[in-house]
């Protein structure tokens, strides 16, 4: 056998293993979710009841779906000005300067901090601070979680858009400058339009990351199984209800938790799908 | 260099041989080792006493804290010598077990009501106040109803933040069992269980999570397992027992909950005990094992060691250790009943202890 064939076989089998793992995950999630969907039907998605008391067990995932989407959207909105400004700073204004290198490293470092550390910081620093300045009464809830989430997702949104922004061809920009554009006009009318699909992809990635975030959110959202009725209300998310309750769960409750896992998987898939579609249309 | 390697290899081979020699000695029946798994609530106590037992008697005892549900499952699957649980098996569960199972109470624990209010050193909570606070009917600390029960205490105009467990827990089971006994409204709306449909409040993970949240938040109140709460500096409320007394949770007042009528099989929730000195949110934790020890090809020696260990566990010597790790020891009556149950355990129909 020549080396070319060996390489081919190795590559094939390795990618096949990944395919099997991903498929197996979906398979076991669906298998585990069947009992709860059989019992509650589509009501599992639309019901806001979560009653694990024996004898009157009734599970609905709506509070967790709502909590996950609300915290993630809020985080995306809060992080947008920060990460967008940072990526312009790094990719356009101060490209290849020492300042940009230091700042870029710091942003990458944010991605490396374990989420439990964000949770601790949120619990012991941010939450008391929000109470002290009178912003919040007890500090747990959607707002605090979104704030911490927004910082966590900055590197994901920044690094990709920064990369794309710095890849915008110089010819285009120079052409604009030669026509007498100011720097702001170049960014506004040349750089951003040319890079928009990449920038958008960065935010989709960041949103996906916010959807699945578990530890930091669990520590801050209050773990109350209800639909948040405002930015300062407590709630719960899909990932954190699974992390909290799988330990003692069995039977129908375990199936309900697996169903939530499946739904999270599906939602992340949909978000990614929409993202890809929009990117396709933009470019 | 070569000599050093040779010496090392020889040394490794030699020790390996020695180890395997020891193993054969063990399996020949001289020494047996016991495996158990179950509730996490008594874990610190079991760790301590089983270690002492291994040191003094030589029998290796391994206990895995995997939760009460896991303890019952492990015993059903016959993968452990005995299981441990915070909630006794109901008649229906007993009937579902592959063979008759007995319960041995090993110590008592409690659930304390912890709170965080600067300057409030004593807080007395009646049954009615507990019901209203935990159902969300009273939302401010300076509510007239709390003030009426706590004359001379200045209560702040803060919101009450109820902190409960976000994970399933035997602590929640004891707490909700007590609430169900003292409040028909609670029984109707919430009920008893390891995790519940909470009407108000927020969840935190584990006893440490609840205590952390309470101590970080002025105006918070919640319930915590005594084994953890007693080792923390945290304010604890006096709770009204069934005789109308306001009692602080202590080792003595928790132990007092087991005074009175304990059934012969010891399957009883001790919450809301009728003893006037008792702290009302207290309960047993049990070890469960099969009444007939000859199953799955277990040897007589294995069965004997199991029962001997448990007999020692309810003896005065082991019980004296309980308070050191913040558990309440069994009352004499409960210990005597446990000993009687142990004497009913058989191997091939013959009693193991006499």
Coordinates of C-alpha atoms in Angstrom, one line a residue:
Chain A
X1 CA 0.0 0.0 0.0
X2 CA 1.4 3.4 -0.8
X3 CA 1.3 6.3 1.6
X4 CA -1.4 8.0 -0.3
X5 CA -3.8 5.2 0.2
X6 CA -2.9 4.9 3.9
X7 CA -3.6 8.6 4.4
X8 CA -6.9 8.3 2.6
X9 CA -8.0 5.4 4.8
X10 CA -6.9 7.1 8.0
X11 CA -8.7 10.3 7.1
X12 CA -11.8 8.4 6.1
X13 CA -12.0 6.3 9.3
X14 CA -11.3 9.3 11.6
X15 CA -14.0 11.4 10.1
X16 CA -16.3 8.4 10.1
X17 CA -15.7 8.1 13.9
X18 CA -16.8 11.7 14.4
X19 CA -19.9 11.1 12.3
X20 CA -20.7 8.0 14.4
X21 CA -20.2 9.9 17.7
X22 CA -22.4 12.8 16.6
X23 CA -25.1 10.4 15.3
X24 CA -24.9 8.3 18.4
X25 CA -25.5 11.4 20.6
X26 CA -28.6 12.3 18.6
X27 CA -29.8 8.7 18.7
X28 CA -29.4 8.4 22.5
X29 CA -30.9 11.8 23.1
X30 CA -34.0 11.0 21.0
X31 CA -34.2 7.6 22.6
X32 CA -34.1 9.1 26.1
X33 CA -36.6 11.8 25.2
X34 CA -39.3 9.5 23.9
X35 CA -41.0 8.7 27.2
X36 CA -41.5 12.4 28.1
X37 CA -42.7 13.4 24.6
X38 CA -45.1 10.4 24.7
X39 CA -46.5 11.5 28.0
X40 CA -46.8 15.3 27.4
X41 CA -46.7 15.5 23.6
X42 CA -46.0 18.9 22.2
X43 CA -47.2 20.3 25.5
X44 CA -43.8 19.6 26.8
X45 CA -42.5 22.6 24.8
X46 CA -45.4 24.9 25.5
X47 CA -46.2 24.1 29.1
X48 CA -44.6 26.2 31.9
X49 CA -45.3 23.6 34.6
X50 CA -42.3 21.9 36.2
X51 CA -43.6 19.8 39.0
X52 CA -41.3 16.9 40.1
X53 CA -43.5 16.0 43.2
X54 CA -44.3 12.4 43.2
X55 CA -47.8 11.5 42.1
X56 CA -48.4 14.8 40.2
X57 CA -45.4 14.8 38.0
X58 CA -45.8 17.3 35.2
X59 CA -43.0 18.6 33.1
X60 CA -42.9 21.5 30.6
X61 CA -39.8 23.1 29.2
X62 CA -41.1 26.6 28.3
X63 CA -39.6 28.4 31.3
X64 CA -36.1 27.0 30.5
X65 CA -36.4 27.7 26.8
X66 CA -37.5 31.3 27.5
X67 CA -34.7 31.7 30.1
X68 CA -32.1 30.5 27.7
X69 CA -33.2 32.6 24.8
X70 CA -33.7 35.8 26.9
X71 CA -30.3 35.6 28.6
X72 CA -28.5 34.8 25.4
X73 CA -30.2 37.6 23.4
X74 CA -29.6 40.1 26.2
X75 CA -26.0 39.0 26.4
X76 CA -25.6 39.4 22.7
X77 CA -27.1 42.9 22.8
X78 CA -24.9 44.0 25.7
X79 CA -21.8 42.6 24.3
X80 CA -22.3 44.0 20.8
X81 CA -21.0 47.6 21.3
X82 CA -18.0 46.3 23.3
X83 CA -17.0 43.5 20.9
X84 CA -17.7 45.5 17.7
X85 CA -15.7 48.4 18.9
X86 CA -12.9 46.1 19.9
X87 CA -12.8 44.3 16.6
X88 CA -12.6 47.7 14.7
X89 CA -9.9 48.8 17.0
X90 CA -7.9 45.6 16.5
X91 CA -8.6 45.1 12.8
X92 CA -8.8 48.6 11.4
X93 CA -7.7 51.6 13.5
X94 CA -4.7 50.2 15.4
X95 CA -3.9 47.2 13.2
X96 CA -0.5 45.6 13.9
X97 CA 0.4 48.1 16.6
X98 CA 1.7 47.1 20.0
X99 CA -1.4 48.3 21.7
X100 CA -3.6 46.1 19.5
X101 CA -1.4 43.1 20.2
X102 CA -1.7 43.5 23.9
X103 CA -5.4 44.1 23.7
X104 CA -5.8 41.1 21.3
X105 CA -4.0 38.9 23.7
X106 CA -6.2 40.1 26.6
X107 CA -9.4 39.3 24.6
X108 CA -8.1 35.9 23.7
X109 CA -7.4 35.4 27.4
X110 CA -11.0 36.1 28.2
X111 CA -11.9 33.0 26.2
X112 CA -9.5 30.9 28.2
X113 CA -11.0 31.7 31.6
X114 CA -13.1 28.7 32.8
X115 CA -16.8 29.6 33.2
X116 CA -16.8 28.7 36.9
X117 CA -14.4 31.6 37.4
X118 CA -16.8 33.9 35.7
X119 CA -19.5 32.6 37.9
X120 CA -17.4 33.2 41.1
X121 CA -16.6 36.7 39.9
X122 CA -20.3 37.3 39.2
X123 CA -21.4 35.9 42.5
X124 CA -18.9 37.6 44.8
X125 CA -18.1 40.8 42.9
X126 CA -20.6 41.8 40.3
X127 CA -23.7 40.8 42.3
X128 CA -22.8 42.7 45.5
X129 CA -21.8 45.7 43.3
X130 CA -25.2 45.7 41.6
X131 CA -26.9 45.6 44.9
X132 CA -24.7 48.4 46.4
X133 CA -25.4 50.8 43.6
X134 CA -29.1 50.1 44.0
X135 CA -29.5 48.6 40.6
X136 CA -31.0 45.4 42.0
X137 CA -32.6 44.2 45.1
X138 CA -31.0 40.8 45.5
X139 CA -28.8 40.6 42.5
X140 CA -29.8 37.2 41.1
X141 CA -31.6 36.9 37.8
X142 CA -31.6 37.5 34.1
X143 CA -29.8 40.8 34.2
X144 CA -26.7 39.6 36.2
X145 CA -26.4 36.4 34.2
X146 CA -26.7 38.3 30.9
X147 CA -24.0 40.8 32.0
X148 CA -21.6 38.0 32.8
X149 CA -22.5 36.1 29.7
X150 CA -21.9 39.1 27.6
X151 CA -18.3 39.4 28.8
X152 CA -17.8 35.7 28.3
X153 CA -18.8 35.8 24.6
X154 CA -16.8 38.9 23.7
X155 CA -13.8 36.9 22.5
X156 CA -15.9 34.7 20.3
X157 CA -17.6 37.7 18.6
X158 CA -14.4 39.8 18.5
X159 CA -11.8 37.4 17.2
X160 CA -13.7 36.3 14.1
X161 CA -14.9 39.8 13.1
X162 CA -11.5 41.2 13.8
X163 CA -9.9 38.6 11.5
X164 CA -12.4 39.4 8.7
X165 CA -12.1 43.1 9.1
X166 CA -8.4 43.0 8.8
X167 CA -8.7 40.9 5.7
X168 CA -10.7 43.5 3.7
X169 CA -8.5 44.3 0.7
X170 CA -6.4 47.4 1.0
X171 CA -7.1 48.3 -2.6
X172 CA -10.7 48.9 -1.8
X173 CA -9.9 51.1 1.1
X174 CA -7.2 53.0 -0.7
X175 CA -9.6 53.7 -3.6
X176 CA -12.1 55.2 -1.1
X177 CA -9.4 57.3 0.5
X178 CA -8.3 58.6 -2.9
X179 CA -11.8 59.8 -3.5
X180 CA -11.5 61.9 -0.4
X181 CA -13.3 59.7 2.2
X182 CA -12.6 60.2 5.8
X183 CA -11.5 57.2 8.0
X184 CA -15.0 57.0 9.4
X185 CA -16.5 56.9 5.9
X186 CA -14.2 54.2 4.8
X187 CA -15.2 52.0 7.7
X188 CA -18.8 52.8 7.3
X189 CA -19.1 52.3 3.6
X190 CA -16.2 50.0 2.7
X191 CA -14.9 47.9 5.5
X192 CA -18.2 46.9 7.2
X193 CA -20.1 46.1 4.0
X194 CA -17.2 44.0 2.8
X195 CA -16.8 42.2 6.1
X196 CA -20.4 41.9 7.2
X197 CA -20.9 38.2 6.6
X198 CA -17.8 37.4 8.6
X199 CA -18.9 39.8 11.4
X200 CA -22.3 38.2 11.4
X201 CA -20.8 34.7 11.6
X202 CA -18.8 35.8 14.7
X203 CA -22.0 36.9 16.4
X204 CA -23.8 33.7 15.6
X205 CA -20.9 31.8 17.1
X206 CA -21.0 34.0 20.2
X207 CA -24.8 33.4 20.5
X208 CA -24.4 29.7 20.2
X209 CA -21.8 29.8 23.0
X210 CA -24.2 31.8 25.2
X211 CA -27.0 29.3 24.6
X212 CA -25.0 26.4 26.0
X213 CA -23.3 28.2 28.8
X214 CA -24.0 26.4 32.1
X215 CA -21.9 27.0 35.2
X216 CA -21.7 30.8 35.4
X217 CA -25.4 31.1 34.6
X218 CA -26.5 28.5 37.2
X219 CA -24.7 30.5 39.9
X220 CA -26.4 33.7 39.0
X221 CA -29.8 33.2 37.5
X222 CA -31.6 32.1 40.7
X223 CA -32.7 28.7 39.4
X224 CA -36.4 29.5 39.8
X225 CA -38.4 27.4 37.4
X226 CA -40.6 30.2 35.9
X227 CA -40.7 32.3 32.8
X228 CA -38.8 35.5 33.6
X229 CA -41.2 38.4 33.7
X230 CA -38.6 41.1 33.3
X231 CA -34.9 41.8 33.1
X232 CA -34.5 41.7 36.8
X233 CA -36.5 38.6 37.4
X234 CA -35.1 35.3 38.4
X235 CA -35.4 32.3 36.0
X236 CA -33.6 29.2 34.8
X237 CA -32.0 28.0 31.6
X238 CA -32.0 24.7 29.8
X239 CA -28.4 23.9 30.5
X240 CA -28.5 24.8 34.2
X241 CA -31.7 22.8 35.0
X242 CA -30.0 19.7 33.5
X243 CA -26.8 20.4 35.5
X244 CA -28.8 20.9 38.7
X245 CA -31.3 18.1 38.6
X246 CA -29.8 15.1 36.8
X247 CA -28.2 13.7 40.0
X248 CA -31.4 12.4 41.7
X249 CA -33.5 12.2 38.5
X250 CA -34.9 8.9 37.3
X251 CA -37.9 7.7 35.3
X252 CA -40.0 10.4 33.7
X253 CA -38.0 13.3 35.2
X254 CA -34.8 11.9 33.7
X255 CA -36.5 11.6 30.3
X256 CA -37.8 15.2 30.7
X257 CA -34.2 16.4 31.3
X258 CA -32.9 14.5 28.3
X259 CA -35.7 16.1 26.2
X260 CA -34.5 19.5 27.3
X261 CA -31.0 18.5 26.2
X262 CA -32.4 17.4 22.8
X263 CA -34.3 20.7 22.5
X264 CA -31.1 22.7 23.3
X265 CA -29.4 20.7 20.6
X266 CA -32.2 21.5 18.1
X267 CA -32.2 25.2 19.0
X268 CA -28.5 25.5 18.6
X269 CA -28.8 23.7 15.3
X270 CA -31.6 26.1 14.1
X271 CA -29.5 29.1 15.2
X272 CA -26.5 27.9 13.2
X273 CA -28.7 27.1 10.2
X274 CA -30.2 30.6 10.2
X275 CA -26.8 32.0 10.6
X276 CA -25.4 30.1 7.6
X277 CA -28.4 31.1 5.5
X278 CA -28.0 34.8 6.3
X279 CA -24.2 34.6 5.6
X280 CA -24.9 33.0 2.3
X281 CA -27.4 35.8 1.3
X282 CA -25.0 38.5 2.5
X283 CA -21.9 37.4 0.6
Chain B
X1 CA 23.7 3.0 34.6
X2 CA 22.8 -0.5 33.5
X3 CA 23.2 -1.8 37.1
X4 CA 20.8 0.9 38.4
X5 CA 18.2 -0.1 35.8
X6 CA 18.6 -3.8 36.7
X7 CA 18.2 -3.0 40.4
X8 CA 15.1 -1.0 39.7
X9 CA 13.5 -3.7 37.6
X10 CA 14.3 -6.3 40.2
X11 CA 12.8 -4.0 42.9
X12 CA 9.6 -3.5 41.0
X13 CA 9.3 -7.2 40.3
X14 CA 9.9 -8.0 43.9
X15 CA 7.3 -5.6 45.2
X16 CA 4.8 -6.8 42.6
X17 CA 5.3 -10.4 43.8
X18 CA 4.8 -9.3 47.4
X19 CA 1.6 -7.6 46.5
X20 CA 0.1 -10.5 44.7
X21 CA 1.1 -12.7 47.7
X22 CA -1.0 -10.4 49.9
X23 CA -4.0 -10.6 47.6
X24 CA -4.2 -14.4 47.7
X25 CA -4.1 -14.2 51.5
X26 CA -7.1 -12.0 51.5
X27 CA -9.2 -14.0 49.0
X28 CA -8.6 -17.2 51.0
X29 CA -11.2 -16.0 53.5
X30 CA -9.0 -14.7 56.2
X31 CA -10.2 -11.1 55.6
X32 CA -13.2 -9.7 53.8
X33 CA -13.8 -6.3 52.6
X34 CA -17.3 -4.6 52.6
X35 CA -18.7 -2.3 50.0
X36 CA -21.6 0.0 50.5
X37 CA -23.1 3.0 48.8
X38 CA -26.0 5.5 49.2
X39 CA -27.0 8.7 50.9
X40 CA -24.6 11.6 50.9
X41 CA -26.1 13.2 54.0
X42 CA -24.4 10.8 56.5
X43 CA -21.2 10.6 54.4
X44 CA -18.9 12.4 56.8
X45 CA -20.1 10.3 59.7
X46 CA -19.7 7.0 57.8
X47 CA -16.3 8.0 56.5
X48 CA -15.1 8.7 60.1
X49 CA -16.5 5.6 61.8
X50 CA -15.7 3.2 58.9
X51 CA -12.1 4.4 58.9
X52 CA -11.9 3.8 62.7
X53 CA -13.4 0.4 62.2
X54 CA -10.9 -0.6 59.5
X55 CA -8.1 0.6 61.7
X56 CA -9.2 -1.3 64.8
X57 CA -10.8 -4.4 63.3
X58 CA -8.9 -4.7 60.1
X59 CA -12.0 -5.1 57.8
X60 CA -11.9 -2.7 54.9
X61 CA -15.1 -0.8 54.5
X62 CA -15.7 1.3 51.3
X63 CA -18.6 3.7 51.3
X64 CA -19.7 5.6 48.2
X65 CA -21.8 8.7 48.6
X66 CA -24.0 8.4 45.5
X67 CA -27.4 9.6 46.8
X68 CA -30.2 7.7 48.5
X69 CA -31.7 6.7 45.2
X70 CA -28.4 5.2 44.1
X71 CA -28.1 3.4 47.4
X72 CA -31.5 1.7 46.9
X73 CA -30.7 0.9 43.3
X74 CA -27.3 -0.6 44.2
X75 CA -28.9 -2.9 46.8
X76 CA -31.6 -3.9 44.3
X77 CA -28.9 -4.9 41.9
X78 CA -27.0 -6.7 44.7
X79 CA -23.7 -4.9 43.9
X80 CA -23.2 -3.8 47.5
X81 CA -23.2 -5.4 50.9
X82 CA -25.5 -2.8 52.2
X83 CA -27.1 0.5 51.0
X84 CA -27.9 3.7 52.8
X85 CA -30.9 6.1 52.4
X86 CA -32.3 9.2 54.1
X87 CA -35.9 8.2 53.2
X88 CA -37.2 4.8 54.3
X89 CA -38.6 2.5 51.7
X90 CA -42.4 2.7 51.5
X91 CA -44.4 -0.6 51.6
X92 CA -44.7 -0.5 47.8
X93 CA -40.9 0.0 47.3
X94 CA -40.3 -2.9 49.8
X95 CA -42.5 -5.2 47.9
X96 CA -40.6 -4.4 44.7
X97 CA -37.3 -5.4 46.2
X98 CA -36.1 -8.9 45.1
X99 CA -36.0 -10.1 48.7
X100 CA -37.1 -8.8 52.2
X101 CA -35.1 -5.7 53.3
X102 CA -34.5 -4.4 56.8
X103 CA -33.8 -0.8 57.9
X104 CA -31.1 0.0 60.5
X105 CA -31.1 3.6 61.8
X106 CA -27.6 4.8 62.2
X107 CA -27.8 8.4 63.4
X108 CA -30.0 11.5 63.3
X109 CA -29.7 14.7 61.4
X110 CA -31.9 17.8 61.0
X111 CA -32.7 20.6 58.7
X112 CA -32.1 24.0 60.1
X113 CA -33.8 27.3 59.0
X114 CA -30.9 29.6 58.3
X115 CA -31.2 33.4 57.7
X116 CA -29.2 36.5 57.3
X117 CA -30.4 39.6 59.2
X118 CA -27.8 41.9 60.7
X119 CA -28.5 42.5 64.4
X120 CA -31.3 39.9 64.7
X121 CA -29.7 37.3 67.0
X122 CA -32.9 35.4 67.8
X123 CA -35.7 34.7 65.4
X124 CA -38.7 32.6 66.5
X125 CA -40.8 31.1 63.7
X126 CA -44.2 29.6 64.4
X127 CA -45.7 27.0 62.2
X128 CA -48.0 29.6 60.7
X129 CA -45.0 31.9 59.9
X130 CA -43.1 29.1 58.3
X131 CA -46.1 28.4 56.1
X132 CA -46.6 32.0 55.1
X133 CA -43.0 32.8 54.5
X134 CA -42.3 29.7 52.4
X135 CA -45.5 30.0 50.4
X136 CA -44.7 33.7 49.7
X137 CA -47.6 35.2 51.6
X138 CA -45.3 37.2 53.8
X139 CA -42.8 39.1 51.7
X140 CA -41.2 41.7 54.0
X141 CA -39.2 41.1 57.2
X142 CA -41.0 43.9 59.0
X143 CA -44.4 42.3 58.5
X144 CA -46.6 42.7 61.5
X145 CA -47.1 38.9 61.8
X146 CA -43.3 38.3 62.2
X147 CA -43.0 41.2 64.6
X148 CA -45.8 39.9 66.8
X149 CA -44.0 36.6 67.3
X150 CA -40.7 38.3 68.0
X151 CA -41.2 41.0 70.6
X152 CA -38.2 43.1 71.3
X153 CA -36.5 42.4 67.9
X154 CA -36.1 45.1 65.4
X155 CA -36.8 43.7 61.9
X156 CA -35.6 45.5 58.8
X157 CA -37.9 46.6 56.0
X158 CA -36.1 44.2 53.7
X159 CA -37.6 41.8 51.1
X160 CA -37.6 38.1 52.2
X161 CA -35.5 36.0 49.8
X162 CA -36.2 32.3 50.1
X163 CA -33.3 30.2 49.0
X164 CA -34.1 26.5 48.3
X165 CA -32.1 23.7 46.8
X166 CA -31.9 23.6 43.0
X167 CA -30.8 20.0 43.0
X168 CA -32.8 17.0 44.3
X169 CA -31.9 16.2 47.9
X170 CA -32.9 14.3 51.0
X171 CA -32.6 17.6 52.9
X172 CA -35.5 18.9 50.8
X173 CA -37.4 15.7 51.5
X174 CA -37.2 16.1 55.3
X175 CA -38.0 19.8 55.1
X176 CA -41.0 19.3 52.8
X177 CA -42.2 16.4 54.9
X178 CA -42.3 18.7 57.9
X179 CA -44.0 21.5 56.0
X180 CA -46.6 19.0 54.8
X181 CA -47.3 17.9 58.4
X182 CA -47.7 21.5 59.8
X183 CA -49.5 23.1 56.9
X184 CA -52.5 21.7 54.9
X185 CA -52.0 24.6 52.4
X186 CA -48.4 23.4 51.8
X187 CA -49.6 19.8 51.5
X188 CA -52.1 20.8 48.8
X189 CA -49.9 23.3 46.8
X190 CA -46.4 21.8 47.1
X191 CA -46.3 18.4 48.9
X192 CA -43.3 16.2 49.8
X193 CA -40.4 15.2 47.7
X194 CA -36.7 15.4 46.9
X195 CA -37.3 18.2 44.5
X196 CA -40.4 20.3 44.4
X197 CA -42.4 22.8 42.4
X198 CA -41.5 25.9 44.5
X199 CA -44.0 28.6 44.8
X200 CA -41.4 31.4 45.5
X201 CA -37.7 31.9 45.9
X202 CA -34.6 30.9 44.1
X203 CA -32.5 27.8 43.9
X204 CA -28.9 27.2 44.8
X205 CA -26.9 24.0 44.4
X206 CA -26.1 21.8 47.4
X207 CA -25.9 22.8 51.1
X208 CA -22.8 24.9 50.4
X209 CA -24.6 26.8 47.6
X210 CA -27.6 27.6 49.9
X211 CA -25.4 28.7 52.8
X212 CA -23.2 30.7 50.4
X213 CA -26.2 32.5 48.9
X214 CA -27.8 33.2 52.3
X215 CA -24.6 34.5 53.9
X216 CA -24.0 36.8 50.9
X217 CA -27.6 38.2 50.9
X218 CA -29.1 40.3 53.6
X219 CA -32.7 39.3 54.1
X220 CA -32.3 35.7 52.8
X221 CA -33.8 32.7 54.5
X222 CA -33.5 29.0 53.6
X223 CA -33.1 25.5 54.8
X224 CA -29.8 23.7 55.2
X225 CA -28.8 20.2 56.4
X226 CA -27.6 20.3 60.0
X227 CA -24.4 18.3 59.3
X228 CA -23.3 21.3 57.1
X229 CA -25.0 24.2 59.0
X230 CA -23.5 23.3 62.4
X231 CA -20.0 23.6 60.9
X232 CA -20.8 27.1 59.6
X233 CA -21.1 30.5 61.3
X234 CA -24.7 31.1 60.3
X235 CA -27.8 32.5 62.0
X236 CA -30.4 29.8 62.8
X237 CA -34.0 30.3 63.6
X238 CA -35.8 28.7 66.6
X239 CA -38.6 26.6 65.2
X240 CA -41.9 25.8 67.1
X241 CA -42.3 22.1 67.8
X242 CA -45.6 20.3 68.2
X243 CA -45.7 21.1 71.9
X244 CA -45.5 24.8 71.1
X245 CA -41.9 25.3 72.3
X246 CA -39.4 27.3 70.3
X247 CA -36.4 25.1 69.9
X248 CA -32.9 25.9 68.5
X249 CA -31.4 23.0 66.5
X250 CA -28.6 21.4 68.6
X251 CA -27.3 17.8 68.8
X252 CA -29.4 17.3 72.0
X253 CA -32.6 18.7 70.6
X254 CA -32.2 16.7 67.4
X255 CA -31.6 13.5 69.3
X256 CA -34.7 14.2 71.4
X257 CA -36.8 13.9 68.3
X258 CA -36.3 10.1 68.5
X259 CA -37.8 9.9 72.0
X260 CA -41.2 8.3 72.0
X261 CA -42.8 5.8 69.9
X262 CA -40.4 4.3 67.4
X263 CA -42.0 1.3 65.5
X264 CA -40.1 -2.0 65.6
X265 CA -39.0 -1.7 62.0
X266 CA -37.8 1.9 62.7
X267 CA -39.5 3.2 59.5
X268 CA -40.7 6.5 60.7
X269 CA -40.3 10.2 59.7
X270 CA -39.4 11.9 63.0
X271 CA -40.5 15.4 61.8
X272 CA -42.8 17.2 64.2
X273 CA -41.9 14.9 67.0
X274 CA -44.1 15.0 70.1
X275 CA -41.2 15.3 72.6
X276 CA -41.3 18.8 74.2
X277 CA -37.5 19.2 73.9
X278 CA -37.2 18.1 70.3
X279 CA -36.3 20.1 67.3
X280 CA -39.1 19.4 64.9
X281 CA -37.3 19.1 61.6
X282 CA -35.2 16.0 62.4
X283 CA -35.0 12.6 61.0
X284 CA -33.2 9.2 61.0
X285 CA -30.8 8.1 58.3
X286 CA -30.8 4.4 57.6
X287 CA -28.7 1.5 56.3
X288 CA -30.6 -1.0 54.3
X289 CA -29.7 -4.7 53.7
X290 CA -31.3 -8.0 52.9
X291 CA -32.7 -10.0 55.8
X292 CA -31.5 -13.2 54.3
X293 CA -27.7 -12.7 53.7
X294 CA -27.1 -15.9 51.6
X295 CA -27.6 -14.6 48.1
X296 CA -25.4 -14.2 45.0
X297 CA -23.0 -16.8 46.4
X298 CA -22.0 -14.6 49.4
X299 CA -19.9 -16.4 51.9
X300 CA -20.9 -16.7 55.6
X301 CA -17.8 -14.7 56.5
X302 CA -19.0 -11.8 54.3
X303 CA -22.4 -11.9 55.9
X304 CA -21.0 -12.1 59.4
X305 CA -18.7 -9.1 58.8
X306 CA -21.6 -7.1 57.4
X307 CA -23.8 -7.6 60.4
X308 CA -20.9 -7.2 62.9
X309 CA -20.0 -3.9 61.4
X310 CA -23.6 -2.7 61.7
X311 CA -23.9 -4.0 65.2
X312 CA -20.8 -2.0 66.1
X313 CA -22.2 1.1 64.2
X314 CA -25.2 1.3 66.5
X315 CA -23.1 0.6 69.7
X316 CA -22.2 3.3 72.1
X317 CA -18.6 3.4 71.0
X318 CA -19.5 4.4 67.4
X319 CA -22.4 6.6 68.4
X320 CA -20.1 8.7 70.6
X321 CA -18.3 9.8 67.4
X322 CA -21.5 11.1 65.8
X323 CA -21.5 14.5 67.7
X324 CA -17.9 15.1 66.6
X325 CA -19.0 15.4 63.0
X326 CA -22.3 17.2 63.8
X327 CA -24.7 14.3 63.8
X328 CA -27.0 13.4 66.7
X329 CA -26.6 10.0 68.2
X330 CA -29.4 7.4 68.4
X331 CA -31.4 7.3 71.6
X332 CA -31.1 4.1 73.7
X333 CA -34.5 3.0 72.6
X334 CA -33.7 3.4 68.9
X335 CA -30.3 1.7 69.3
X336 CA -32.0 -1.2 71.1
X337 CA -34.5 -1.6 68.3
X338 CA -31.7 -1.5 65.7
X339 CA -29.9 -4.2 67.6
X340 CA -33.0 -6.4 67.7
X341 CA -33.4 -6.0 63.9
X342 CA -29.8 -7.0 63.4
X343 CA -30.4 -10.2 65.4
X344 CA -33.2 -11.1 63.0
X345 CA -30.8 -11.2 60.1
X346 CA -30.1 -14.8 58.9
X347 CA -27.7 -16.8 56.8
X348 CA -29.4 -19.9 55.3
X349 CA -32.2 -19.4 57.8
X350 CA -29.9 -19.3 60.8
X351 CA -29.5 -16.1 62.8
X352 CA -26.0 -14.6 62.4
X353 CA -25.8 -12.8 65.7
X354 CA -27.1 -14.1 69.0

